[in-house]
Amino acid sequence: MMSKQRVVISGVNSGIGYATALIFAKEGYMVFGIDLAEEANASLVLKIKTLGSDLYYSKCDVSNPQQVEQFFGSLNTEIDVLVNNAGILGPRLKTDEYPIDAFEKILDINVNGVFYMTKYGLPYLKKDCGSAIVNVASVAGLVGMTNHIAYSASKHAVVGMTKTWALEYAKKGIRVNAVCPGFTDTSMVENANLDKEYIAGLKFGTPMKRFGEAEEIAAGIYYLASANSSFVTGQCLTLDGGLTAQ
């Protein structure tokens, strides 16, 4: 009997990470998830069990290189897929009002965290076996995002790292791609304290007149990790309801 494939997902306890864990579990993967909480989201654990799999959870801060290195060292196994999902939005402020500590924190998590996860995860990714890295970037990594300088800068960096790693590791059979979601209905948006009028304006400005769902983004992530995208690397799959087509 073939052994199960293995996926590592950061930011697994909510939003896109949560939905991604479920779709991989449904497809028969062993799911290794990390987040900042002491324990895994209980509802996620239960849902994964009902799908016939288990969530192997570890508390890990992706912005801490020592913790990331220790996490991968504790796996004692190769992995097939790495999903770099953990990230934060930060405050909505113009650049001249933007706190330096907030700017640095966002880059530490959204940029350094993706770098650390990939740097220490690469030795555990199977070579020449169709393994994949999928980074969660954003449409803010493709175009500017007013009043979100740190977030936009961080996601542009993720897009750049994605393309660079795709070139560096193509010959080793490791594909590297990114998803670039538009506005998505997740706790990150809920916790951003955006007023209702602003949210309504964001939806109105999207051709499909709604936010994306976490499950829709997770489906894109799974596609980029699966054999269905075996000739795809260095690409950014935009999932934005037509926002950047305007």
PDB file of C-alpha atoms in Angstrom, residues 21-220:
ATOM      1  CA  ALA A  21      -6.180  21.674   5.595  1.00  0.00           C
ATOM      2  CA  LEU A  22      -9.652  20.281   4.931  1.00  0.00           C
ATOM      3  CA  ILE A  23      -9.213  19.945   1.180  1.00  0.00           C
ATOM      4  CA  PHE A  24      -5.867  18.163   1.566  1.00  0.00           C
ATOM      5  CA  ALA A  25      -7.310  15.862   4.239  1.00  0.00           C
ATOM      6  CA  LYS A  26     -10.221  15.078   1.929  1.00  0.00           C
ATOM      7  CA  GLU A  27      -7.698  14.092  -0.744  1.00  0.00           C
ATOM      8  CA  GLY A  28      -5.997  11.673   1.646  1.00  0.00           C
ATOM      9  CA  TYR A  29      -3.020  13.718   2.820  1.00  0.00           C
ATOM     10  CA  MET A  30      -1.455  13.619   6.261  1.00  0.00           C
ATOM     11  CA  VAL A  31      -1.782  17.228   7.425  1.00  0.00           C
ATOM     12  CA  PHE A  32       0.937  18.887   9.496  1.00  0.00           C
ATOM     13  CA  GLY A  33      -0.248  22.302  10.626  1.00  0.00           C
ATOM     14  CA  ILE A  34       1.304  25.147  12.575  1.00  0.00           C
ATOM     15  CA  ASP A  35      -0.064  28.306  14.130  1.00  0.00           C
ATOM     16  CA  LEU A  36       0.504  30.598  17.112  1.00  0.00           C
ATOM     17  CA  ALA A  37      -2.077  29.020  19.427  1.00  0.00           C
ATOM     18  CA  GLU A  38      -1.088  26.398  21.973  1.00  0.00           C
ATOM     19  CA  GLU A  39      -3.548  23.918  20.492  1.00  0.00           C
ATOM     20  CA  ALA A  40      -5.156  23.226  17.150  1.00  0.00           C
ATOM     21  CA  ASN A  41      -8.623  24.539  16.356  1.00  0.00           C
ATOM     22  CA  ALA A  42     -10.885  21.855  17.840  1.00  0.00           C
ATOM     23  CA  SER A  43     -13.432  22.062  15.031  1.00  0.00           C
ATOM     24  CA  LEU A  44     -10.681  21.561  12.448  1.00  0.00           C
ATOM     25  CA  VAL A  45      -9.357  18.512  14.285  1.00  0.00           C
ATOM     26  CA  LEU A  46     -12.849  17.005  14.363  1.00  0.00           C
ATOM     27  CA  LYS A  47     -13.580  17.722  10.702  1.00  0.00           C
ATOM     28  CA  ILE A  48     -10.286  16.199   9.603  1.00  0.00           C
ATOM     29  CA  LYS A  49     -11.004  13.090  11.665  1.00  0.00           C
ATOM     30  CA  THR A  50     -14.381  12.695   9.955  1.00  0.00           C
ATOM     31  CA  LEU A  51     -12.483  12.731   6.656  1.00  0.00           C
ATOM     32  CA  GLY A  52     -10.412   9.771   7.832  1.00  0.00           C
ATOM     33  CA  SER A  53      -7.215  11.677   8.536  1.00  0.00           C
ATOM     34  CA  ASP A  54      -5.473  13.423  11.417  1.00  0.00           C
ATOM     35  CA  LEU A  55      -4.056  16.878  12.033  1.00  0.00           C
ATOM     36  CA  TYR A  56      -0.532  16.829  13.428  1.00  0.00           C
ATOM     37  CA  TYR A  57      -0.367  20.233  15.051  1.00  0.00           C
ATOM     38  CA  SER A  58       2.556  22.240  16.433  1.00  0.00           C
ATOM     39  CA  LYS A  59       2.711  25.698  17.930  1.00  0.00           C
ATOM     40  CA  CYS A  60       5.195  27.681  15.851  1.00  0.00           C
ATOM     41  CA  ASP A  61       5.865  31.346  15.140  1.00  0.00           C
ATOM     42  CA  VAL A  62       6.934  31.568  11.481  1.00  0.00           C
ATOM     43  CA  SER A  63       8.802  34.809  12.185  1.00  0.00           C
ATOM     44  CA  ASN A  64      11.109  32.944  14.586  1.00  0.00           C
ATOM     45  CA  PRO A  65      13.751  31.057  12.571  1.00  0.00           C
ATOM     46  CA  GLN A  66      14.745  28.861  15.513  1.00  0.00           C
ATOM     47  CA  GLN A  67      11.160  27.694  16.020  1.00  0.00           C
ATOM     48  CA  VAL A  68      10.726  27.005  12.306  1.00  0.00           C
ATOM     49  CA  GLU A  69      13.950  24.996  12.131  1.00  0.00           C
ATOM     50  CA  GLN A  70      12.936  23.007  15.218  1.00  0.00           C
ATOM     51  CA  PHE A  71       9.502  22.310  13.767  1.00  0.00           C
ATOM     52  CA  PHE A  72      10.864  20.776  10.577  1.00  0.00           C
ATOM     53  CA  GLY A  73      13.476  18.858  12.552  1.00  0.00           C
ATOM     54  CA  SER A  74      10.701  17.310  14.637  1.00  0.00           C
ATOM     55  CA  LEU A  75       8.896  15.901  11.584  1.00  0.00           C
ATOM     56  CA  ASN A  76      11.348  13.059  10.976  1.00  0.00           C
ATOM     57  CA  THR A  77       9.796  12.553   7.554  1.00  0.00           C
ATOM     58  CA  GLU A  78       9.823  13.900   4.032  1.00  0.00           C
ATOM     59  CA  ILE A  79       6.922  16.043   2.841  1.00  0.00           C
ATOM     60  CA  ASP A  80       5.243  16.452  -0.530  1.00  0.00           C
ATOM     61  CA  VAL A  81       3.738  19.921  -0.233  1.00  0.00           C
ATOM     62  CA  LEU A  82       4.507  23.103   1.700  1.00  0.00           C
ATOM     63  CA  VAL A  83       1.809  25.778   1.922  1.00  0.00           C
ATOM     64  CA  ASN A  84       3.064  29.129   3.230  1.00  0.00           C
ATOM     65  CA  ASN A  85      -0.187  30.711   4.339  1.00  0.00           C
ATOM     66  CA  ALA A  86       0.502  32.529   7.625  1.00  0.00           C
ATOM     67  CA  GLY A  87       0.259  36.293   7.321  1.00  0.00           C
ATOM     68  CA  ILE A  88      -1.248  39.474   8.756  1.00  0.00           C
ATOM     69  CA  LEU A  89      -2.838  42.564   7.215  1.00  0.00           C
ATOM     70  CA  GLY A  90      -1.786  45.342   9.579  1.00  0.00           C
ATOM     71  CA  PRO A  91      -3.300  48.797  10.112  1.00  0.00           C
ATOM     72  CA  ARG A  92      -4.980  50.846   7.382  1.00  0.00           C
ATOM     73  CA  LEU A  93      -2.966  54.070   7.363  1.00  0.00           C
ATOM     74  CA  LYS A  94      -1.207  56.366   4.926  1.00  0.00           C
ATOM     75  CA  THR A  95       2.558  55.915   4.703  1.00  0.00           C
ATOM     76  CA  ASP A  96       3.444  59.112   6.604  1.00  0.00           C
ATOM     77  CA  GLU A  97       1.263  57.904   9.499  1.00  0.00           C
ATOM     78  CA  TYR A  98       2.393  54.274   9.418  1.00  0.00           C
ATOM     79  CA  PRO A  99       4.142  53.111  12.634  1.00  0.00           C
ATOM     80  CA  ILE A 100       7.604  51.707  12.003  1.00  0.00           C
ATOM     81  CA  ASP A 101       7.079  48.855  14.460  1.00  0.00           C
ATOM     82  CA  ALA A 102       3.890  47.801  12.639  1.00  0.00           C
ATOM     83  CA  PHE A 103       5.697  47.915   9.287  1.00  0.00           C
ATOM     84  CA  GLU A 104       8.527  45.766  10.618  1.00  0.00           C
ATOM     85  CA  LYS A 105       6.154  43.255  12.233  1.00  0.00           C
ATOM     86  CA  ILE A 106       4.213  42.725   9.008  1.00  0.00           C
ATOM     87  CA  LEU A 107       7.379  42.163   6.980  1.00  0.00           C
ATOM     88  CA  ASP A 108       8.754  39.878   9.683  1.00  0.00           C
ATOM     89  CA  ILE A 109       5.725  37.582   9.439  1.00  0.00           C
ATOM     90  CA  ASN A 110       4.705  37.940   5.797  1.00  0.00           C
ATOM     91  CA  VAL A 111       8.179  37.996   4.233  1.00  0.00           C
ATOM     92  CA  ASN A 112      10.695  36.569   6.692  1.00  0.00           C
ATOM     93  CA  GLY A 113       8.202  33.912   7.769  1.00  0.00           C
ATOM     94  CA  VAL A 114       7.782  32.656   4.208  1.00  0.00           C
ATOM     95  CA  PHE A 115      11.558  32.692   3.750  1.00  0.00           C
ATOM     96  CA  TYR A 116      12.205  30.752   6.977  1.00  0.00           C
ATOM     97  CA  MET A 117       9.519  28.177   6.217  1.00  0.00           C
ATOM     98  CA  THR A 118      10.916  27.606   2.747  1.00  0.00           C
ATOM     99  CA  LYS A 119      14.589  27.659   3.752  1.00  0.00           C
ATOM    100  CA  TYR A 120      14.104  25.057   6.467  1.00  0.00           C
ATOM    101  CA  GLY A 121      11.368  23.143   4.643  1.00  0.00           C
ATOM    102  CA  LEU A 122      13.268  22.572   1.398  1.00  0.00           C
ATOM    103  CA  PRO A 123      15.515  19.795   2.779  1.00  0.00           C
ATOM    104  CA  TYR A 124      12.362  17.844   3.699  1.00  0.00           C
ATOM    105  CA  LEU A 125      10.614  18.209   0.341  1.00  0.00           C
ATOM    106  CA  LYS A 126      10.870  15.116  -1.828  1.00  0.00           C
ATOM    107  CA  LYS A 127      13.122  15.605  -4.834  1.00  0.00           C
ATOM    108  CA  ASP A 128      12.079  14.553  -8.347  1.00  0.00           C
ATOM    109  CA  CYS A 129       8.734  13.312  -7.052  1.00  0.00           C
ATOM    110  CA  GLY A 130       6.363  16.118  -7.993  1.00  0.00           C
ATOM    111  CA  SER A 131       6.652  18.027  -4.730  1.00  0.00           C
ATOM    112  CA  ALA A 132       5.386  21.593  -4.544  1.00  0.00           C
ATOM    113  CA  ILE A 133       5.485  24.827  -2.594  1.00  0.00           C
ATOM    114  CA  VAL A 134       2.441  27.098  -2.712  1.00  0.00           C
ATOM    115  CA  ASN A 135       2.745  30.593  -1.256  1.00  0.00           C
ATOM    116  CA  VAL A 136      -0.288  32.648  -0.327  1.00  0.00           C
ATOM    117  CA  ALA A 137       0.385  36.093  -1.770  1.00  0.00           C
ATOM    118  CA  SER A 138      -2.373  38.573  -2.690  1.00  0.00           C
ATOM    119  CA  VAL A 139      -3.588  40.862  -5.438  1.00  0.00           C
ATOM    120  CA  ALA A 140      -1.806  43.447  -3.268  1.00  0.00           C
ATOM    121  CA  GLY A 141       1.379  41.746  -4.463  1.00  0.00           C
ATOM    122  CA  LEU A 142       0.453  42.484  -8.074  1.00  0.00           C
ATOM    123  CA  VAL A 143      -0.838  46.050  -7.796  1.00  0.00           C
ATOM    124  CA  GLY A 144      -0.708  48.823  -5.220  1.00  0.00           C
ATOM    125  CA  MET A 145      -3.018  48.846  -2.192  1.00  0.00           C
ATOM    126  CA  THR A 146      -3.778  52.314  -0.844  1.00  0.00           C
ATOM    127  CA  ASN A 147      -3.178  52.750   2.905  1.00  0.00           C
ATOM    128  CA  HIS A 148      -1.614  49.294   3.247  1.00  0.00           C
ATOM    129  CA  ILE A 149       2.025  49.941   2.362  1.00  0.00           C
ATOM    130  CA  ALA A 150       3.451  47.160   4.551  1.00  0.00           C
ATOM    131  CA  TYR A 151       0.998  44.508   3.403  1.00  0.00           C
ATOM    132  CA  SER A 152       1.421  45.390  -0.270  1.00  0.00           C
ATOM    133  CA  ALA A 153       5.211  45.473   0.033  1.00  0.00           C
ATOM    134  CA  SER A 154       5.217  42.119   1.800  1.00  0.00           C
ATOM    135  CA  LYS A 155       3.050  40.416  -0.798  1.00  0.00           C
ATOM    136  CA  HIS A 156       5.113  41.831  -3.679  1.00  0.00           C
ATOM    137  CA  ALA A 157       8.068  40.199  -1.928  1.00  0.00           C
ATOM    138  CA  VAL A 158       6.240  36.864  -1.752  1.00  0.00           C
ATOM    139  CA  VAL A 159       5.590  37.009  -5.499  1.00  0.00           C
ATOM    140  CA  GLY A 160       9.274  37.732  -6.109  1.00  0.00           C
ATOM    141  CA  MET A 161      10.409  34.881  -3.869  1.00  0.00           C
ATOM    142  CA  THR A 162       7.979  32.540  -5.610  1.00  0.00           C
ATOM    143  CA  LYS A 163       9.432  33.255  -9.036  1.00  0.00           C
ATOM    144  CA  THR A 164      13.017  33.042  -7.780  1.00  0.00           C
ATOM    145  CA  TRP A 165      12.499  29.699  -6.018  1.00  0.00           C
ATOM    146  CA  ALA A 166      10.747  28.319  -9.091  1.00  0.00           C
ATOM    147  CA  LEU A 167      13.914  28.995 -11.083  1.00  0.00           C
ATOM    148  CA  GLU A 168      16.253  27.698  -8.393  1.00  0.00           C
ATOM    149  CA  TYR A 169      14.512  24.370  -7.790  1.00  0.00           C
ATOM    150  CA  ALA A 170      12.902  23.422 -11.115  1.00  0.00           C
ATOM    151  CA  LYS A 171      15.721  21.005 -11.934  1.00  0.00           C
ATOM    152  CA  LYS A 172      15.145  19.246  -8.614  1.00  0.00           C
ATOM    153  CA  GLY A 173      11.518  18.611  -9.481  1.00  0.00           C
ATOM    154  CA  ILE A 174      10.124  21.079  -6.945  1.00  0.00           C
ATOM    155  CA  ARG A 175       7.469  23.397  -8.336  1.00  0.00           C
ATOM    156  CA  VAL A 176       6.864  26.759  -6.662  1.00  0.00           C
ATOM    157  CA  ASN A 177       3.752  28.839  -7.283  1.00  0.00           C
ATOM    158  CA  ALA A 178       1.558  31.359  -5.501  1.00  0.00           C
ATOM    159  CA  VAL A 179      -2.101  32.165  -5.189  1.00  0.00           C
ATOM    160  CA  CYS A 180      -3.046  35.847  -5.261  1.00  0.00           C
ATOM    161  CA  PRO A 181      -6.460  36.156  -3.623  1.00  0.00           C
ATOM    162  CA  GLY A 182      -8.551  39.256  -3.847  1.00  0.00           C
ATOM    163  CA  PHE A 183     -10.645  40.296  -0.858  1.00  0.00           C
ATOM    164  CA  THR A 184     -11.609  37.103   0.945  1.00  0.00           C
ATOM    165  CA  ASP A 185     -14.135  36.514   3.710  1.00  0.00           C
ATOM    166  CA  THR A 186     -11.777  35.430   6.499  1.00  0.00           C
ATOM    167  CA  SER A 187     -11.027  36.346  10.103  1.00  0.00           C
ATOM    168  CA  MET A 188      -8.110  38.502   8.898  1.00  0.00           C
ATOM    169  CA  VAL A 189     -10.594  40.825   7.204  1.00  0.00           C
ATOM    170  CA  GLU A 190     -13.005  40.601  10.151  1.00  0.00           C
ATOM    171  CA  ASN A 191     -10.255  41.521  12.617  1.00  0.00           C
ATOM    172  CA  ALA A 192      -9.057  44.489  10.549  1.00  0.00           C
ATOM    173  CA  ASN A 193     -11.804  46.698  12.024  1.00  0.00           C
ATOM    174  CA  LEU A 194     -12.875  47.956   8.616  1.00  0.00           C
ATOM    175  CA  ASP A 195     -16.116  49.935   8.652  1.00  0.00           C
ATOM    176  CA  LYS A 196     -19.174  48.576   6.854  1.00  0.00           C
ATOM    177  CA  GLU A 197     -19.160  51.306   4.211  1.00  0.00           C
ATOM    178  CA  TYR A 198     -15.543  50.536   3.319  1.00  0.00           C
ATOM    179  CA  ILE A 199     -16.281  46.800   3.027  1.00  0.00           C
ATOM    180  CA  ALA A 200     -19.348  47.528   0.903  1.00  0.00           C
ATOM    181  CA  GLY A 201     -17.154  49.672  -1.352  1.00  0.00           C
ATOM    182  CA  LEU A 202     -14.637  46.847  -1.745  1.00  0.00           C
ATOM    183  CA  LYS A 203     -17.387  44.467  -2.797  1.00  0.00           C
ATOM    184  CA  PHE A 204     -18.864  47.028  -5.187  1.00  0.00           C
ATOM    185  CA  GLY A 205     -15.444  47.507  -6.772  1.00  0.00           C
ATOM    186  CA  THR A 206     -15.129  43.779  -7.457  1.00  0.00           C
ATOM    187  CA  PRO A 207     -16.804  42.776 -10.763  1.00  0.00           C
ATOM    188  CA  MET A 208     -18.424  39.721  -9.131  1.00  0.00           C
ATOM    189  CA  LYS A 209     -19.745  42.015  -6.344  1.00  0.00           C
ATOM    190  CA  ARG A 210     -18.676  39.786  -3.475  1.00  0.00           C
ATOM    191  CA  PHE A 211     -15.677  38.613  -1.490  1.00  0.00           C
ATOM    192  CA  GLY A 212     -14.086  35.262  -2.182  1.00  0.00           C
ATOM    193  CA  GLU A 213     -14.580  32.339   0.175  1.00  0.00           C
ATOM    194  CA  ALA A 214     -11.668  30.615   1.897  1.00  0.00           C
ATOM    195  CA  GLU A 215     -12.696  27.342   0.267  1.00  0.00           C
ATOM    196  CA  GLU A 216     -12.334  28.913  -3.189  1.00  0.00           C
ATOM    197  CA  ILE A 217      -8.776  29.988  -2.426  1.00  0.00           C
ATOM    198  CA  ALA A 218      -7.988  26.571  -0.938  1.00  0.00           C
ATOM    199  CA  ALA A 219      -9.150  24.927  -4.170  1.00  0.00           C
ATOM    200  CA  GLY A 220      -6.616  27.032  -6.065  1.00  0.00           C
TER     201      GLY A 220
END
